[in-house]
Structure formats: structure tokens, C-alpha cells
Coordinates of C-alpha atoms in Angstrom, one line a residue:
X1 CA -2.4 -5.8 20.4
X2 CA -1.4 -5.7 17.6
X3 CA -2.2 -3.5 14.7
X4 CA -5.4 -4.6 13.2
X5 CA -3.9 -4.0 9.3
X6 CA -0.5 -4.6 10.5
X7 CA -1.4 -8.3 11.5
X8 CA -3.3 -8.7 8.0
X9 CA -0.6 -8.4 6.5
X10 CA 1.0 -10.8 9.0
X11 CA -1.4 -12.9 7.8
X12 CA -0.5 -12.9 4.5
X13 CA -3.0 -9.7 3.0
X14 CA -1.6 -7.6 1.1
X15 CA -2.5 -3.4 0.7
X16 CA -2.5 -0.8 -2.2
X17 CA -2.1 3.0 -0.5
X18 CA -3.1 5.9 -2.6
X19 CA -3.9 9.6 -1.1
X20 CA -5.4 12.0 -2.0
X21 CA -5.2 15.7 -4.0
X22 CA -7.1 19.1 -4.3
X23 CA -10.0 20.7 -4.1
X24 CA -11.2 19.4 -0.5
X25 CA -11.6 21.6 2.9
X26 CA -8.6 20.5 4.9
X27 CA -8.9 22.2 8.2
X28 CA -11.6 21.1 9.9
X29 CA -10.1 17.6 8.9
X30 CA -6.8 19.1 9.9
X31 CA -8.6 20.0 14.1
X32 CA -9.4 16.8 14.4
X33 CA -5.8 15.4 14.0
X34 CA -4.2 18.1 15.7
X35 CA -6.0 16.9 18.7
X36 CA -3.9 14.3 18.2
X37 CA -0.8 14.3 21.6
X38 CA 1.2 11.9 19.1
X39 CA 1.0 14.8 16.3
X40 CA 3.0 16.9 18.5
X41 CA 6.1 16.7 16.6
X42 CA 4.7 16.6 13.8
X43 CA 2.0 20.0 13.8
X44 CA 5.8 22.1 15.1
X45 CA 7.7 20.4 11.8
X46 CA 4.6 21.9 9.9
X47 CA 4.6 25.3 11.5
X48 CA 8.5 25.7 11.3
X49 CA 8.1 24.7 7.2
X50 CA 5.0 27.7 6.5
X51 CA 7.4 29.9 8.8
X52 CA 10.5 29.4 6.9
X53 CA 9.0 30.3 3.6
X54 CA 6.8 33.1 5.0
X55 CA 10.3 34.2 6.2
X56 CA 11.9 33.9 3.0
X57 CA 12.4 37.5 1.2
X58 CA 10.7 36.8 -1.8
X59 CA 7.4 35.6 -0.1
X60 CA 7.8 38.4 2.2
X61 CA 8.3 41.0 -0.5
X62 CA 5.2 39.8 -1.9
X63 CA 2.7 38.2 0.6
X64 CA 0.1 41.1 0.7
X65 CA -0.7 39.8 -2.6
X66 CA -0.9 35.9 -1.8
X67 CA -0.8 35.6 1.4
X68 CA -3.3 38.6 2.1
X69 CA -4.3 37.4 5.6
X70 CA -1.1 35.7 6.4
X71 CA -0.7 31.9 7.0
X72 CA -1.5 31.6 10.8
X73 CA -1.9 27.8 10.4
X74 CA -1.8 27.7 14.4
X75 CA -4.0 29.4 15.4
X76 CA -7.0 28.0 13.2
X77 CA -6.3 25.0 14.6
X78 CA -7.1 26.4 18.0
X79 CA -9.1 28.6 16.4
X80 CA -8.0 31.9 17.9
X81 CA -9.4 33.0 14.6
X82 CA -11.5 31.5 11.5
X83 CA -10.4 32.5 7.7
X84 CA -13.0 32.5 5.2
X85 CA -13.9 29.4 3.4
X86 CA -12.8 31.2 0.0
X87 CA -9.4 32.5 2.2
X88 CA -8.5 28.4 1.8
X89 CA -9.2 27.9 -1.3
X90 CA -6.3 29.9 -2.1
X91 CA -3.5 28.2 -4.1
X92 CA -0.9 29.5 -1.5
X93 CA -2.5 28.7 1.4
X94 CA -4.9 25.0 0.1
X95 CA -2.2 23.4 -1.6
X96 CA 0.1 23.3 1.9
X97 CA -2.8 23.0 3.8
X98 CA -3.9 19.6 2.3
X99 CA -0.4 18.5 1.7
X100 CA 0.0 19.1 5.5
X101 CA -3.7 17.0 6.6
X102 CA -2.9 13.7 4.7
X103 CA 0.8 14.0 5.6
X104 CA -0.6 14.2 9.5
X105 CA -3.0 11.2 8.7
X106 CA 0.2 9.1 7.3
X107 CA 2.4 10.5 10.2
X108 CA -0.2 9.5 12.5
X109 CA -0.5 5.8 11.7
X110 CA 3.6 5.3 11.3
X111 CA 3.0 6.2 15.1
X112 CA 0.2 3.5 16.2
X113 CA 2.6 1.3 15.4
X114 CA 3.0 0.5 11.6
X115 CA 6.5 0.1 11.2
X116 CA 7.8 0.8 7.8
X117 CA 10.8 -1.9 7.8
X118 CA 8.1 -4.1 8.7
X119 CA 4.8 -2.7 7.2
X120 CA 6.4 -1.8 3.1
X121 CA 6.8 -5.5 3.2
X122 CA 3.0 -6.0 3.0
X123 CA 2.2 -3.1 0.4
X124 CA 2.4 -4.0 -3.1
X125 CA 2.4 -0.4 -4.2
X126 CA 0.9 3.0 -3.9
X127 CA -0.8 6.0 -5.7
X128 CA -1.6 9.7 -4.9
X129 CA -4.0 11.5 -6.7
X130 CA -2.6 15.0 -7.7
X131 CA -1.0 16.5 -5.2
X132 CA -1.6 13.0 -2.8
X133 CA 1.2 11.8 -5.7
X134 CA 4.1 13.7 -3.3
X135 CA 2.6 12.2 -0.2
X136 CA 2.5 8.7 -1.6
X137 CA 6.6 9.3 -2.8
X138 CA 6.9 10.1 1.0
X139 CA 5.7 7.4 1.9
X140 CA 7.1 5.0 -0.2
X141 CA 10.4 6.1 1.2
X142 CA 9.4 3.9 4.7
X143 CA 11.5 6.1 6.8
X144 CA 10.8 7.0 10.4
X145 CA 11.7 9.0 13.8
X146 CA 14.0 12.0 12.8
X147 CA 14.9 11.6 9.1
X148 CA 11.1 11.2 8.5
X149 CA 10.4 14.3 9.7
X150 CA 13.0 16.3 7.8
X151 CA 11.9 14.9 4.8
X152 CA 8.4 15.8 5.6
X153 CA 9.8 19.2 6.9
X154 CA 11.1 18.8 3.4
X155 CA 8.4 18.1 1.5
X156 CA 6.0 21.1 3.1
X157 CA 8.7 23.5 2.2
X158 CA 7.9 22.2 -1.5
X159 CA 4.6 22.3 -1.6
X160 CA 4.1 25.6 0.0
X161 CA 6.9 27.5 -2.5
X162 CA 5.6 25.2 -5.2
X163 CA 1.5 27.0 -4.4
X164 CA 3.6 30.4 -4.0
X165 CA 5.2 29.2 -7.6
X166 CA 1.7 28.6 -9.5
X167 CA -0.3 31.2 -8.1
X168 CA 2.3 33.5 -8.7
X169 CA 2.5 32.7 -12.6
X170 CA -1.4 32.1 -13.0
X171 CA -2.5 35.4 -11.1
X172 CA -6.2 36.3 -10.3
X173 CA -8.8 36.4 -12.5
X174 CA -11.9 38.3 -12.1
X175 CA -15.1 36.3 -13.0
X176 CA -17.7 39.4 -14.3
X177 CA -20.2 40.6 -12.0
X178 CA -23.5 39.2 -13.8
X179 CA -21.4 35.7 -14.1
X180 CA -21.2 35.9 -10.8
X181 CA -24.6 36.5 -9.5
X182 CA -25.6 33.3 -12.2
X183 CA -23.5 31.5 -10.8
X184 CA -25.0 32.2 -7.2
X185 CA -28.9 31.9 -8.2
X186 CA -28.2 28.6 -10.2
X187 CA -25.8 26.4 -8.7
X188 CA -25.2 28.5 -5.5
X189 CA -21.7 28.4 -5.7
X190 CA -18.9 30.5 -6.3
X191 CA -16.6 29.8 -9.2
X192 CA -13.9 28.6 -9.7
X193 CA -11.3 28.2 -12.2
X194 CA -12.0 23.7 -12.1
X195 CA -14.9 22.6 -12.0
X196 CA -16.4 18.8 -11.9
X197 CA -19.0 17.1 -14.4
X198 CA -20.3 13.7 -14.3
X199 CA -22.8 12.5 -15.6
X200 CA -21.7 12.9 -19.5
X201 CA -19.4 10.2 -21.6
X202 CA -16.1 11.7 -23.0
X203 CA -16.7 12.1 -26.3
X204 CA -19.5 13.8 -25.7
X205 CA -18.5 16.8 -23.6
X206 CA -15.9 16.9 -25.5
X207 CA -18.1 18.0 -28.7
X208 CA -19.7 20.5 -26.1
X209 CA -16.2 22.0 -25.3
X210 CA -15.7 22.2 -29.2
X211 CA -19.5 23.9 -29.5
X212 CA -18.8 26.5 -26.7
X213 CA -15.9 27.5 -28.2
X214 CA -17.3 28.1 -31.4
X215 CA -19.7 30.7 -30.4
X216 CA -16.6 32.1 -28.5
X217 CA -13.2 32.0 -29.8
X218 CA -12.2 35.0 -27.5
X219 CA -11.9 31.9 -24.9
X220 CA -9.9 30.2 -26.8
X221 CA -6.3 32.6 -25.7
X222 CA -7.5 30.3 -22.4
X223 CA -9.4 27.2 -23.4
X224 CA -11.6 24.8 -21.5
X225 CA -10.0 21.4 -21.0
X226 CA -10.8 18.3 -19.7
X227 CA -8.1 17.7 -17.1
X228 CA -8.4 15.2 -14.8
X229 CA -10.3 11.7 -16.3
X230 CA -11.8 10.9 -12.7
X231 CA -13.8 8.0 -14.0
X232 CA -15.7 7.0 -17.4
X233 CA -18.1 9.9 -16.9
X234 CA -16.2 11.6 -14.0
X235 CA -14.3 14.6 -15.6
X236 CA -13.0 17.6 -14.5
X237 CA -12.6 21.2 -16.8
X238 CA -10.7 23.6 -16.7
X239 CA -10.5 26.6 -17.7
X240 CA -10.5 30.6 -16.5
X241 CA -13.2 30.7 -13.9
X242 CA -15.7 33.3 -15.7
X243 CA -15.4 31.0 -19.1
X244 CA -16.5 28.0 -17.3
X245 CA -19.6 30.3 -16.4
X246 CA -19.9 31.2 -19.7
X247 CA -19.6 27.4 -20.6
X248 CA -22.7 26.3 -17.7
X249 CA -24.9 29.1 -18.3
X250 CA -24.7 27.9 -22.0
X251 CA -25.8 24.4 -21.9
X252 CA -27.4 24.7 -18.5
X253 CA -31.2 23.9 -19.8
X254 CA -29.5 20.6 -21.7
X255 CA -26.8 19.4 -18.7
X256 CA -30.3 20.1 -16.4
X257 CA -31.9 17.3 -19.1
X258 CA -29.5 15.3 -18.7
X259 CA -28.5 14.6 -15.6
X260 CA -25.3 16.4 -15.7
X261 CA -23.9 16.6 -12.4
X262 CA -21.7 20.2 -12.2
X263 CA -19.7 21.1 -8.4
X264 CA -16.7 23.7 -8.2
X265 CA -13.0 22.6 -6.6
X266 CA -12.6 25.2 -4.5
X267 CA -8.6 26.0 -5.4
X268 CA -7.9 29.3 -7.7
X269 CA -6.1 27.9 -10.1
X270 CA -6.4 25.3 -12.6
X271 CA -3.9 22.2 -12.2
X272 CA -3.1 19.7 -15.0
X273 CA -2.4 21.7 -18.2
X274 CA 0.9 22.6 -19.5
X275 CA -0.1 26.5 -20.0
X276 CA -1.3 27.7 -16.9
X277 CA 2.2 27.9 -15.5
X278 CA 3.7 28.1 -18.4
X279 CA 7.6 28.5 -19.1
X280 CA 7.5 29.8 -15.6
X281 CA 7.8 26.5 -14.4
X282 CA 11.2 26.4 -14.9
X283 CA 11.7 28.9 -12.6
X284 CA 10.1 26.9 -9.8
X285 CA 12.5 23.9 -10.9
X286 CA 15.6 25.8 -10.3
X287 CA 14.4 27.3 -6.1
X288 CA 16.4 25.7 -3.3
X289 CA 12.5 24.4 -2.6
X290 CA 12.8 21.8 -5.7
X291 CA 16.5 22.0 -6.4
X292 CA 17.2 20.2 -2.0
X293 CA 14.5 17.9 -3.0
X294 CA 17.4 15.5 -4.0
X295 CA 14.7 12.2 -4.1
X296 CA 15.8 8.8 -6.9
X297 CA 13.0 7.0 -7.7
X298 CA 15.4 4.7 -6.7
X299 CA 15.5 5.3 -2.9
X300 CA 11.8 4.0 -2.8
X301 CA 11.2 1.0 -1.6
X302 CA 7.7 0.1 -3.2
X303 CA 6.2 1.5 -6.7
X304 CA 4.6 4.4 -7.1
X305 CA 2.4 4.5 -9.5
X306 CA 2.0 7.2 -11.8
X307 CA -1.5 9.1 -12.4
X308 CA -0.5 9.8 -16.2
X309 CA 0.0 6.7 -17.7
X310 CA 0.5 3.6 -15.1
X311 CA 4.8 4.3 -14.7
X312 CA 6.4 3.6 -11.6
X313 CA 8.4 6.5 -10.4
X314 CA 10.6 3.8 -8.6
X315 CA 12.6 5.1 -12.0
X316 CA 12.5 8.6 -12.3
X317 CA 15.5 10.1 -11.3
X318 CA 14.6 13.1 -10.0
X319 CA 11.1 13.2 -8.0
X320 CA 11.3 17.0 -7.4
X321 CA 10.9 17.6 -10.5
X322 CA 8.6 15.2 -11.9
X323 CA 6.1 15.4 -9.4
X324 CA 6.4 19.8 -9.9
X325 CA 5.6 18.4 -13.9
X326 CA 2.8 16.2 -13.2
X327 CA 1.1 18.3 -10.9
X328 CA 0.7 21.6 -13.3
X329 CA 1.5 19.7 -16.6
X330 CA 0.2 16.6 -17.5
X331 CA -3.3 14.9 -17.5
X332 CA -4.7 13.2 -14.2
X333 CA -6.4 9.5 -15.2
X334 CA -7.6 7.8 -11.7
X335 CA -7.4 3.9 -13.0
X336 CA -4.4 4.4 -14.5
X337 CA -3.2 5.1 -11.1
X338 CA -4.8 2.1 -9.4
X339 CA -4.5 -0.9 -12.2
X340 CA -2.8 -2.7 -9.8
X341 CA -6.3 -3.4 -7.8
X342 CA -8.3 -3.3 -10.4
X343 CA -6.2 -6.5 -12.3
X344 CA -8.0 -9.8 -12.7
X345 CA -5.5 -11.5 -11.2
X346 CA -5.1 -8.8 -8.6
X347 CA -3.1 -10.0 -4.9
X348 CA -4.1 -7.4 -2.8
X349 CA -6.9 -7.5 -0.5
X350 CA -7.2 -3.3 0.6
X351 CA -6.7 0.2 -0.7
X352 CA -6.1 2.6 2.4
X353 CA -6.4 5.7 1.9
X354 CA -5.3 8.1 3.7
X355 CA -7.1 11.6 2.7
X356 CA -7.7 14.3 2.8
X357 CA -12.1 13.6 2.0
X358 CA -13.0 11.0 1.1
X359 CA -13.1 11.4 -3.1
X360 CA -11.1 9.2 -3.7
X361 CA -12.1 6.5 -1.9
X362 CA -15.6 7.0 -3.4
X363 CA -13.3 6.8 -7.3
X364 CA -11.4 3.7 -6.9
X365 CA -15.1 2.2 -4.8
X366 CA -16.3 2.8 -8.4
X367 CA -13.5 1.8 -10.3
X368 CA -14.0 -1.4 -8.6
X369 CA -17.6 -2.1 -8.8
X370 CA -17.3 -2.1 -12.1
X371 CA -14.3 -4.5 -13.2
X372 CA -14.1 -7.8 -14.4
X373 CA -12.7 -9.1 -11.1
X374 CA -14.4 -11.1 -8.8
X375 CA -12.4 -10.2 -5.5
X376 CA -13.4 -8.6 -3.0
X377 CA -10.9 -5.8 -2.5
X378 CA -11.9 -3.8 1.4
X379 CA -11.2 0.0 0.4
X380 CA -11.0 2.0 3.9
X381 CA -10.4 5.8 4.5
X382 CA -8.2 7.2 7.8
X383 CA -10.1 10.1 7.3
X384 CA -11.9 12.4 9.9
X385 CA -13.0 10.4 13.7
X386 CA -14.1 7.8 11.7
X387 CA -10.7 7.0 9.4
X388 CA -8.5 7.7 13.0
X389 CA -10.2 4.7 15.0
X390 CA -9.2 2.7 11.8
X391 CA -6.0 3.5 12.3
X392 CA -6.2 2.4 15.7
X393 CA -7.8 -0.7 15.2
X394 CA -6.0 -3.6 17.1
X395 CA -6.2 -7.1 17.8
X396 CA -5.3 -9.1 20.3

């Protein structure tokens, strides 16, 4: 029996690999992965990495602020305790949590017969949505066995400490009770500092934001921004949660009339804007968690495409710093991430999506439906039980 996609590669098929980002409720997905015996070593490594971070003197001294209920991931996976959804949205939890989920899927894939020494020969390139770019880098290193677990260990520490620095830099911003009540009554959602807005053109959304700031000049201290451009009419607007509610409330009737869809991203800080961390990001750059991730672009065995400008990360000198910079400071353009798939003369036959969640699967399918080429490209999600069955699929 030959793993299905390996067999396809041997039959001259080419793959594009993508990884999702933040904003997914990772725990249920991770619990499914935790059932797999092939992932025993992986999860042992993940627990060890988290334990190391939580026992650092700086994090331990502020654990009541940034980990008020701890990070008992093993207990959560074994269903000995159940965290509230709002707790899972804190950046110190959700940032490493999402990445561990997608790395577990990647590890299962590699353990299922997809030896990178062969399979990478069939991969055209890879990318990641926001934090997923880190996982794309791990994939592109082509490591296996103990070397793979070692780099996963270092990256989980990178993720966890990055989440701590990010939350510490941004802080916790309270939403006034009247705005919280309005949001729950009208959108049935707790507000967060990132919101998905769909069914508006970019220029139109910009005009709404500009008008909002004219009406509320006090919000310009930390203005609303379009930080992620996921499609022609799919955007993520960032700002303080209270200001996003106020913006939503101000244009609520008009948005309903225009059939504009609005949904908050369950994460406690706004990513992809330089002013979230400002100069404090340099503290993370100099932290051992970042410094010891001494990976260069030249270490990558396949191209990894940047979501900021379509550049190839194989040219980057210091990937530990670069990945933090693009996650925190740079606007995300999903179309630029997946440009190899959209080219009229593309050689790609499959897009393989490792999650977490299926948002990036949906986004890529949307771009393909509106692309100029007529080539049939299959977009395969490896998320959940059905996704795992895709990984385990084999040909005789």
C-alpha cells in the first residue's frame, strides 16, 4: 500500500501546501488528533515545551495575569477539565494551541508514509496564513525523526513565548458594559479586537472606517485598520474591541441593508499591525526563544511564500525574527500567499491544507473559482476525522 498523495506525486502530480492561522477553536480538533497512537511522541514533546515555558522565571512570576487558569493542555485533551471558550481565546493560549494542532496534523502526515526525502520532490511550494507561516517553514525544512521533534520543540517554545510577549505588550482592554450588551443582543457574540467583514469592496470599507474616525476622533489613538485581506470582499478589521463594537453599532442598519456579514475572531490581541507591540517586539527578538531558533531561509528545501509580498522565504537571513515581524507588523494578503496556484500556467494539481480549521481551504477555493485558468486543482483539507482519513488514504 502506497500513501495516496505520494502515489499521485510519483504519477507526476504537483502539490501546494498551506497551513491555517489564528481564530479557530483548536481544542476539539486537537482532541481528535490526541486519540492517534502515532502522535504519542509529538504530544509528549508539546507538553514538555509548554512546561518549559511556564517554568521560566518571567512567565511564572506573571502567571496569574497571563495564565490565570494555567495551561493544563494534557488534562484538557484527556477531558479531565474543560476550559471556557473565552479562556481559549487569550493569546497566551490560542497562539500555541492553534500551532500545536496544525503541527500534530503535519506530524501525523509525515508518520503515515510521507517521507520528506521523497515527498518534497513533488511539492512546488508552501505558505501559511498568519501564524501558519511558521508551520510551513517547519514542513519546508524536510526534517524527520528526532530532528523533526527537536525543531517542533523549539517552535512550540517560540509560539508560546511569542504569545506571552504579544499579550503583555497589548494588555487587556475592557469593553464597556453597554457595548458588550449591545453586541450580545445584536450579534450574539462577545467582541474581540479582530473582526471579519465580508461583502464590501476594499475602498468602500475604507470609507466607512474613515467616516467612523471623523465621528469619533478619540479612537484615532489606536485606529481601526484593515489588517488582513483574505479576498476581494473578505477582510479582517482590527482595533480595540470596544471601538470595533462602536463601529459595528454605528453602521449596523446600513450593513444589514447591504448584506454585510460581521464576525469576531476569538483572539485577544490584534495581529498584523505595527502598533500592537511597537518597540516591544524587539524584546521578543532578543529573547532566547527567538534567538535560539537559528534557521535561515537557505535551510528550506522548497520555496515558502510570504503573505506580505509573495517573496520566497529562502532568501531570508533570520527566520525567527522574520516570522515574528510578519505576524505582528505586516498586513496579510492571502492572494499573494497562493499566487503559484493562481498562475494561468500553474503546474500544481493539489492544494493540501493542514488547518487548523477550514478557513484557508474556503479562501483558496474562492480564489480558484474566480481565477483565469481552467485547470482543475483539488483543494484537500486534512482537518478533523474526515481529514485524517484523507491522510491515511492509500493505493495498492
